XYZ file of C-alpha atoms in Angstrom:
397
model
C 45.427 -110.093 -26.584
C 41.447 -110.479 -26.970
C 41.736 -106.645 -26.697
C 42.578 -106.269 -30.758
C 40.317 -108.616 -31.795
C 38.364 -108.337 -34.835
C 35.357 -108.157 -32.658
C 36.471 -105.255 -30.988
C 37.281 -103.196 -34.170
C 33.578 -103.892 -35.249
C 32.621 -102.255 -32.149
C 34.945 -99.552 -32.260
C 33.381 -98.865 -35.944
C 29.524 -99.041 -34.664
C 30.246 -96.437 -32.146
C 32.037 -93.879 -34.190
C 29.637 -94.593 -36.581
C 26.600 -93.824 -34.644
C 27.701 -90.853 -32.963
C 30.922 -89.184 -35.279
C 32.023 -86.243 -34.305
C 35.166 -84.323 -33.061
C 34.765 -84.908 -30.000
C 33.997 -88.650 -29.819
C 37.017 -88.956 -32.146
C 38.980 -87.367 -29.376
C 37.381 -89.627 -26.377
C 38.091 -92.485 -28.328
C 42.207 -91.441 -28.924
C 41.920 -91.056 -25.270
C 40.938 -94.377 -24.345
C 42.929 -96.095 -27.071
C 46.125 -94.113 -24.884
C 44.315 -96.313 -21.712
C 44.439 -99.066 -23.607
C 48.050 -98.815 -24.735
C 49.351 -97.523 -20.714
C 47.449 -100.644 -19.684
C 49.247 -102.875 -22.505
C 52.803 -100.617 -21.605
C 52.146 -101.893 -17.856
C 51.063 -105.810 -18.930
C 54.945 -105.839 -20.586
C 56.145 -104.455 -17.056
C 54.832 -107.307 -15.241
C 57.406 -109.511 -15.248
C 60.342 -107.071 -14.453
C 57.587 -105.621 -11.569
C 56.692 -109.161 -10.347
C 60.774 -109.851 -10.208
C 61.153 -106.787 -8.061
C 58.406 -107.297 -6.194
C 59.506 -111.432 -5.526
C 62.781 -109.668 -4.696
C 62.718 -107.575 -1.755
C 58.892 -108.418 -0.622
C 57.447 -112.041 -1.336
C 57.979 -114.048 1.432
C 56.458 -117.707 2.358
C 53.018 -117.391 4.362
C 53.888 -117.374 8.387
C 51.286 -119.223 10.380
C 47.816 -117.816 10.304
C 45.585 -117.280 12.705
C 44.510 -113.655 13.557
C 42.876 -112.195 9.344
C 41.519 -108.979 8.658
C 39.303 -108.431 5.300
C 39.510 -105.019 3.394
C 36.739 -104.630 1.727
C 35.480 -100.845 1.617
C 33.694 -100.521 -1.367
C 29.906 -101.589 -3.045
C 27.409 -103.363 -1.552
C 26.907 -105.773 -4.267
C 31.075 -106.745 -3.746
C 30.416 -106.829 -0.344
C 27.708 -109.498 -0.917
C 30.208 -111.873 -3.025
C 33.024 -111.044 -0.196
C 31.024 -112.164 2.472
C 30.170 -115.246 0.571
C 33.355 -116.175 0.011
C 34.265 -115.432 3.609
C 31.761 -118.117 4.640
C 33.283 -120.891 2.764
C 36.396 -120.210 3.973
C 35.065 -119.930 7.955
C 33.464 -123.601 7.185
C 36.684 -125.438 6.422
C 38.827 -123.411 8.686
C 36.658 -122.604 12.008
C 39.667 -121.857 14.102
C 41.105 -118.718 12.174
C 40.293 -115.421 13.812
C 38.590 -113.047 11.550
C 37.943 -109.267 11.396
C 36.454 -106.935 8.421
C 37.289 -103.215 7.939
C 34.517 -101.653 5.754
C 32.063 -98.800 4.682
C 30.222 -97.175 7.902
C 26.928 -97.493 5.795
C 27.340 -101.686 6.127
C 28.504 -102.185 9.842
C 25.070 -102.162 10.884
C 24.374 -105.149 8.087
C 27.782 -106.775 8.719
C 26.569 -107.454 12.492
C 23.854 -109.713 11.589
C 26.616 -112.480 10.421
C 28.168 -114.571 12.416
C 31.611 -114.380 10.614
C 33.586 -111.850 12.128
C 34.885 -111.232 15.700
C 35.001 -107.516 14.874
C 34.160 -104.575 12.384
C 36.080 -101.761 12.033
C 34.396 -98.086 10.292
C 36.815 -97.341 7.256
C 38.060 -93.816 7.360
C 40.892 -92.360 6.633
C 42.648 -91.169 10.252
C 45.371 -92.427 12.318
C 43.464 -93.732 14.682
C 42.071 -96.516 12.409
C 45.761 -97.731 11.662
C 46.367 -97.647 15.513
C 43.533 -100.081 16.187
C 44.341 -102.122 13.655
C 48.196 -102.361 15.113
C 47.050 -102.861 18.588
C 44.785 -105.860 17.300
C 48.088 -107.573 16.081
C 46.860 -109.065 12.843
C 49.467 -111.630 11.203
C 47.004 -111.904 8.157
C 45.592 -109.293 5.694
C 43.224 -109.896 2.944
C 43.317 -106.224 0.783
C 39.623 -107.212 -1.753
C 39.875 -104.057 -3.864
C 41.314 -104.440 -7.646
C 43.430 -101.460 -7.491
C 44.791 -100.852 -3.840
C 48.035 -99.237 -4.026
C 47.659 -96.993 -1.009
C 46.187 -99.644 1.279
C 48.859 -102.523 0.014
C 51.221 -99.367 1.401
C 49.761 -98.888 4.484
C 49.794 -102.815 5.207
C 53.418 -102.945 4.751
C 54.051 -100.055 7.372
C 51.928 -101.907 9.760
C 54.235 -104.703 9.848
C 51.919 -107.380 9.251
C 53.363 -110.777 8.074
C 51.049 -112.034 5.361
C 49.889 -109.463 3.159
C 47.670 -110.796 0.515
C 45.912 -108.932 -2.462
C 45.421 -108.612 -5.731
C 48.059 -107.187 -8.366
C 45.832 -105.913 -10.852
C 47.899 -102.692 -12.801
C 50.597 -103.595 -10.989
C 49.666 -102.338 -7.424
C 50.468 -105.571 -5.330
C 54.289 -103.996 -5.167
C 54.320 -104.223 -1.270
C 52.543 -107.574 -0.637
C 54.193 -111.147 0.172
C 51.186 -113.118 -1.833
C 49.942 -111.093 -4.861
C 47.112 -112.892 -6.256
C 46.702 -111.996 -10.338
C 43.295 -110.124 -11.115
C 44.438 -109.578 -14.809
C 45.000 -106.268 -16.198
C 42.223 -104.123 -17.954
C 41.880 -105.027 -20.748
C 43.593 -108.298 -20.887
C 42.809 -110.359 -17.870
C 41.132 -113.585 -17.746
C 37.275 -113.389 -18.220
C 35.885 -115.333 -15.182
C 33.320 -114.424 -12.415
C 34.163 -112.065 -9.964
C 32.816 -114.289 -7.143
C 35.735 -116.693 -8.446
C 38.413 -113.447 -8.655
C 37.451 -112.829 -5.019
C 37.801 -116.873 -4.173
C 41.530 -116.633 -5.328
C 42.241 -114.214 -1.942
C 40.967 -116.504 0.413
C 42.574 -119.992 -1.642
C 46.002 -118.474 -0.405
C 45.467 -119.108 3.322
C 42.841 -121.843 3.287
C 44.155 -125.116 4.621
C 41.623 -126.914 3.139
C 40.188 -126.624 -1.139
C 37.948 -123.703 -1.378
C 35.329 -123.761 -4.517
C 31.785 -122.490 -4.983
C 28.936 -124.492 -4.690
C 25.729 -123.822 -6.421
C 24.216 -122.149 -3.771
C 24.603 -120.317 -0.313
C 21.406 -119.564 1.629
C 20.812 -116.480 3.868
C 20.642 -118.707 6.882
C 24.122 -119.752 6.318
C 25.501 -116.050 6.361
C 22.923 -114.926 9.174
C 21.481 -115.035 12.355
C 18.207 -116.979 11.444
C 15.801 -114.527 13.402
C 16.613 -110.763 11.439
C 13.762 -108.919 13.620
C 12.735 -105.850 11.648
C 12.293 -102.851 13.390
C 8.842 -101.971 15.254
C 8.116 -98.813 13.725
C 8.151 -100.415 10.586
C 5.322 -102.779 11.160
C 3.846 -101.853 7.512
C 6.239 -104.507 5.652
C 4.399 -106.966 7.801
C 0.912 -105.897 6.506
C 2.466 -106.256 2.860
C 4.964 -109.386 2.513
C 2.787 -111.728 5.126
C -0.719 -110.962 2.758
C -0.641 -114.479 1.573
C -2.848 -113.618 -1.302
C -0.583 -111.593 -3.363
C 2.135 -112.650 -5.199
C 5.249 -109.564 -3.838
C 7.058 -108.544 -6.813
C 10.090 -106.082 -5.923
C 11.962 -103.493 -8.014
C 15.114 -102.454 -7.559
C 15.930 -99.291 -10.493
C 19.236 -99.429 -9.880
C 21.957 -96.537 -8.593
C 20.818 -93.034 -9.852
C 24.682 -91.957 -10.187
C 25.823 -94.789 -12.577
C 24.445 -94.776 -15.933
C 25.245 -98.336 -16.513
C 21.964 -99.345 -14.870
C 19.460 -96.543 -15.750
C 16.571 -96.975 -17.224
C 14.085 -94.402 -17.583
C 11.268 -93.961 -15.047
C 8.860 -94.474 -18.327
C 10.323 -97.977 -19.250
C 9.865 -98.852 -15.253
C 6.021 -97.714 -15.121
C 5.884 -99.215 -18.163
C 6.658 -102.831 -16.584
C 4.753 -101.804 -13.303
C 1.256 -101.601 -15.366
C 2.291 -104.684 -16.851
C 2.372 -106.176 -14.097
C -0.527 -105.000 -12.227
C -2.443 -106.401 -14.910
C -2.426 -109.681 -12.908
C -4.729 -108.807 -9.949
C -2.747 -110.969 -7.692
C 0.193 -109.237 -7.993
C 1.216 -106.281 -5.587
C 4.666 -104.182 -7.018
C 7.017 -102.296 -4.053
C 9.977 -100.227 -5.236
C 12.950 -99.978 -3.080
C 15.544 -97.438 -3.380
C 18.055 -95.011 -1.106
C 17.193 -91.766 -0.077
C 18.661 -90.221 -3.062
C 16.182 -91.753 -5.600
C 13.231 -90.646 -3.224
C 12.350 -87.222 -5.960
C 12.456 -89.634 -8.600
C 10.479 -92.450 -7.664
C 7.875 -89.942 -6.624
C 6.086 -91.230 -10.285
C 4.821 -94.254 -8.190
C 2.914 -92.967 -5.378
C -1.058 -92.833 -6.066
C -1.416 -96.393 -7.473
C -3.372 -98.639 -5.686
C -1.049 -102.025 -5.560
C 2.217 -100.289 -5.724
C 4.183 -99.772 -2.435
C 6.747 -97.052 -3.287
C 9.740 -97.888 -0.411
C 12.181 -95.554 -1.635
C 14.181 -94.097 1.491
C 11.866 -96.154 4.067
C 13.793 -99.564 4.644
C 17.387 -100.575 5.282
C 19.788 -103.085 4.451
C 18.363 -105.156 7.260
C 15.120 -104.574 5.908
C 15.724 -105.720 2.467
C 16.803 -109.265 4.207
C 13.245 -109.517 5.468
C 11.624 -108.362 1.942
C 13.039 -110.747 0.127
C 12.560 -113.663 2.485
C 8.773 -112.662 1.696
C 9.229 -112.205 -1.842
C 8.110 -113.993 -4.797
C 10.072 -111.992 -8.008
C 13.063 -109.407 -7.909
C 13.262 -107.131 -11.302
C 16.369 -104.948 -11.280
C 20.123 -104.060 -12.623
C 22.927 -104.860 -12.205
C 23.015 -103.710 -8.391
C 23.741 -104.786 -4.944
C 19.955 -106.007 -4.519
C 20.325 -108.116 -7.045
C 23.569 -109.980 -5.172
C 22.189 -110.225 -2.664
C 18.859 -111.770 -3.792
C 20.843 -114.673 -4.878
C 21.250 -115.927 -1.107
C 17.498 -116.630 -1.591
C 16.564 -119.252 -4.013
C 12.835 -118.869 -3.631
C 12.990 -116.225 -5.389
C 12.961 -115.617 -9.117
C 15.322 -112.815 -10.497
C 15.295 -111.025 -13.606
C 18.282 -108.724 -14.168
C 19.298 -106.197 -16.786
C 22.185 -106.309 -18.579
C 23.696 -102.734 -20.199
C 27.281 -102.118 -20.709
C 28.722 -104.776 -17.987
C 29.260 -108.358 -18.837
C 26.907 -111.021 -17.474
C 29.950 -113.299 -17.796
C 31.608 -111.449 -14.914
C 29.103 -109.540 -12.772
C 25.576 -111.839 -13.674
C 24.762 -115.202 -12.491
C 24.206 -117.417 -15.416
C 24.854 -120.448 -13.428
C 21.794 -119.974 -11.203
C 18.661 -120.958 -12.761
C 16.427 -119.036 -10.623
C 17.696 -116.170 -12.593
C 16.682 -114.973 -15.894
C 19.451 -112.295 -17.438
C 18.337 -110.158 -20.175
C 21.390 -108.628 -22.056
C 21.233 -105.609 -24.303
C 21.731 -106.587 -28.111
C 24.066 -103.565 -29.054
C 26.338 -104.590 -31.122
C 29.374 -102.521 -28.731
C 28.006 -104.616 -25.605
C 29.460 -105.739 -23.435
C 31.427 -102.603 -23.335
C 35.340 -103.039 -23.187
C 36.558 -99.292 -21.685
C 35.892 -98.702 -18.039
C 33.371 -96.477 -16.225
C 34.943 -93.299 -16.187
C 35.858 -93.273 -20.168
C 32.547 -95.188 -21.174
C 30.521 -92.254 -19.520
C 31.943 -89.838 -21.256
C 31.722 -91.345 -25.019
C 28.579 -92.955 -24.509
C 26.668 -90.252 -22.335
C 23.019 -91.052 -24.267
C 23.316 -94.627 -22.798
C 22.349 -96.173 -25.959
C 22.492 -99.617 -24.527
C 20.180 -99.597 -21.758
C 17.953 -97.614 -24.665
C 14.234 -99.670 -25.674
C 16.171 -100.347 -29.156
C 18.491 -102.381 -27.747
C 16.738 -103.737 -24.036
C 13.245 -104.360 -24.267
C 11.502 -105.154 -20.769
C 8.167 -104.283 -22.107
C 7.357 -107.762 -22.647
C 7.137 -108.748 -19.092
């Protein structure tokens, strides 16, 4: 169990350390009692997994008709729908349909994957649809999915395949191990997600080193009229278009301040041939306001969509960002050189070492990469210390 390692009671030492108090004493029994639920529930498995083999494993039935959960990030979405193509090239004949985030339908459309797209929400009348369809496959993405593994088994359908992570894949007839936090298998997620899709696949499914954006969709993304301006920007031959994505405002695993980021714009402005445009959702559009009034600098925020973001980076020379959805999906284009941050999360898992168009900076704190999960890690580590200029320089591009 890597989990009691010596190299994790060095970092438990340089965090209580740095920031001893009461309090962080009391955050860190906390996640110690996470630790010990998720150890109490790693014993369970194999009395679980007997119960579960018991009354609902069953052989796969023939497939034909598969429906994809995947209602969460964009950035998973990204890896999903990679996956998803793969598996549509070796088995063309399979019928599939996605259920997902409103926010991605729109984005979703532009492949050529899926016969239909259902709006996730949580009514009735979703479940009806979705019973009507007669699906005999279902492919539940999402680590922990309980509810949803539930719901799938009152719908009746046949093959019901997801991942057992905690011990949630109770109801389906093909749990696929995810590993439980802390002690599952440190591989990349894009792999994690591969294992779904290996269960039904008539034919060996494995990543190659790259899959372009013309392979997931339609070659001609037209952008819309009104927003004729990214035309006068990416199709200036002169300029070199640098793009930066700062990452989600609500998760402090990739914030960096807005002083760092201005700090790396100048930087790069210094190069006259070099134009900067920062893209971001509406949310970030008060505090990205720092980059209007520059001549060179195309602040973005709010203005473009996912759709959009397709035709930037087609355009695009260099992507800086986190660890965010952007950054996923820039690896679909390998003109394009990526740099990428590294706080808390683990290259290993989220980051693309494989891919040399992408240079991945990691933090050097000694506690990274961090080994409690978001919700605890916020709360003991609420400075951020690892995304701090100590321990991540990006000055020196």
């Amino acid at each position: 169990m890597g989990e009691f390692s010596l190299e994790e009671v060095v970092k438990t030492i340089y965090v209580l350390k740095r920031d001893f108090s009461f309090k962080t004493v009391i955050l860190f029994m906390l996640g110690l009692l996470y630790k010990f639920i998720c150890y109490f529930l790693y014993c369970l498995r194999t009395p679980w997994f007997i119960l579960s083999r018991r009354f609902f494993c069953r052989d796969l039935k023939p497939v034909n008709k598969v429906l994809i959960v995947r209602k969460d990030n964009f950035g998973d979405l990204i890896i999903t729908l990679k996956s998803t193509y793969l598996f549509k090239k070796i088995n063309p004949n399979i019928e599939l349909s996605i259920v997902c985030n409103e926010e991605f339908v729109n984005f979703i459309e532009k492949t050529c994957l899926f016969k239909k797209i259902y709006r996730y929400e949580k009514s009735l009348r979703l479940l009806k649809k979705i019973k009507a369809d007669k699906y005999d496959t279902i492919l539940i993405i999402s680590p922990i999915s309980f509810i949803l593994n539930f719901l799938s088994f009152i719908l009746k359908i046949p093959n019901r395949i997801g991942y057992n992570k905690m011990n949630s894949g109770l109801f389906l007839t093909a749990p696929v191990e995810f590993g439980y936090f802390p002690f599952g298998r440190k591989k990349p997620y894009c792999e994690t997600v591969l294992d779904i899709f290996k269960k039904i696949s008539k034919g060996e499914l494995s990543l190659p080193e790259k899959i372009g954006a013309t392979d997931l969709f339609l070659k001609n993304v037209v952008i819309d009229s009104k927003k004729n301006f990214l035309k006068q920007i990416f199709m200036d031959e002169n300029f070199q278009k640098i793009i930066i994505s700062k990452g989600s405002k609500t998760n402090p695993d990739t914030k960096l301040s807005n002083k760092r980021w201005m700090n790396l714009v100048r930087n790069l402005l210094k190069n006259k041939q070099n134009i900067v445009v920062i893209v971001g959702s509406k949310k970030e559009i008060i505090e990205n306001k720092i980059f209007y009034g520059y001549k060179r600098i195309y602040n973005l925020t709010g203005k473009t969509n996912l759709i959009d973001l397709l035709y930037m980076l087609e355009h695009s020379d260099l992507l800086f960002s986190t660890d965010t959805g952007l950054n996923h999906l820039a690896s679909l284009f390998p003109h394009v050189r990526k740099i990428n941050f590294f706080g808390p999360s683990d290259p290993k898992i989220w980051g693309y070492l494989h891919d040399d168009t992408y240079q991945t900076l990691q933090t050097n704190i000694p506690c990274a990469p961090c080994s409690y999960p978001k919700n605890i890690r916020h709360l003991i580590c609420k400075k951020n210390y690892c995304m701090s200029k100590k321990f991540l320089n990006i000055d020196k591009f």
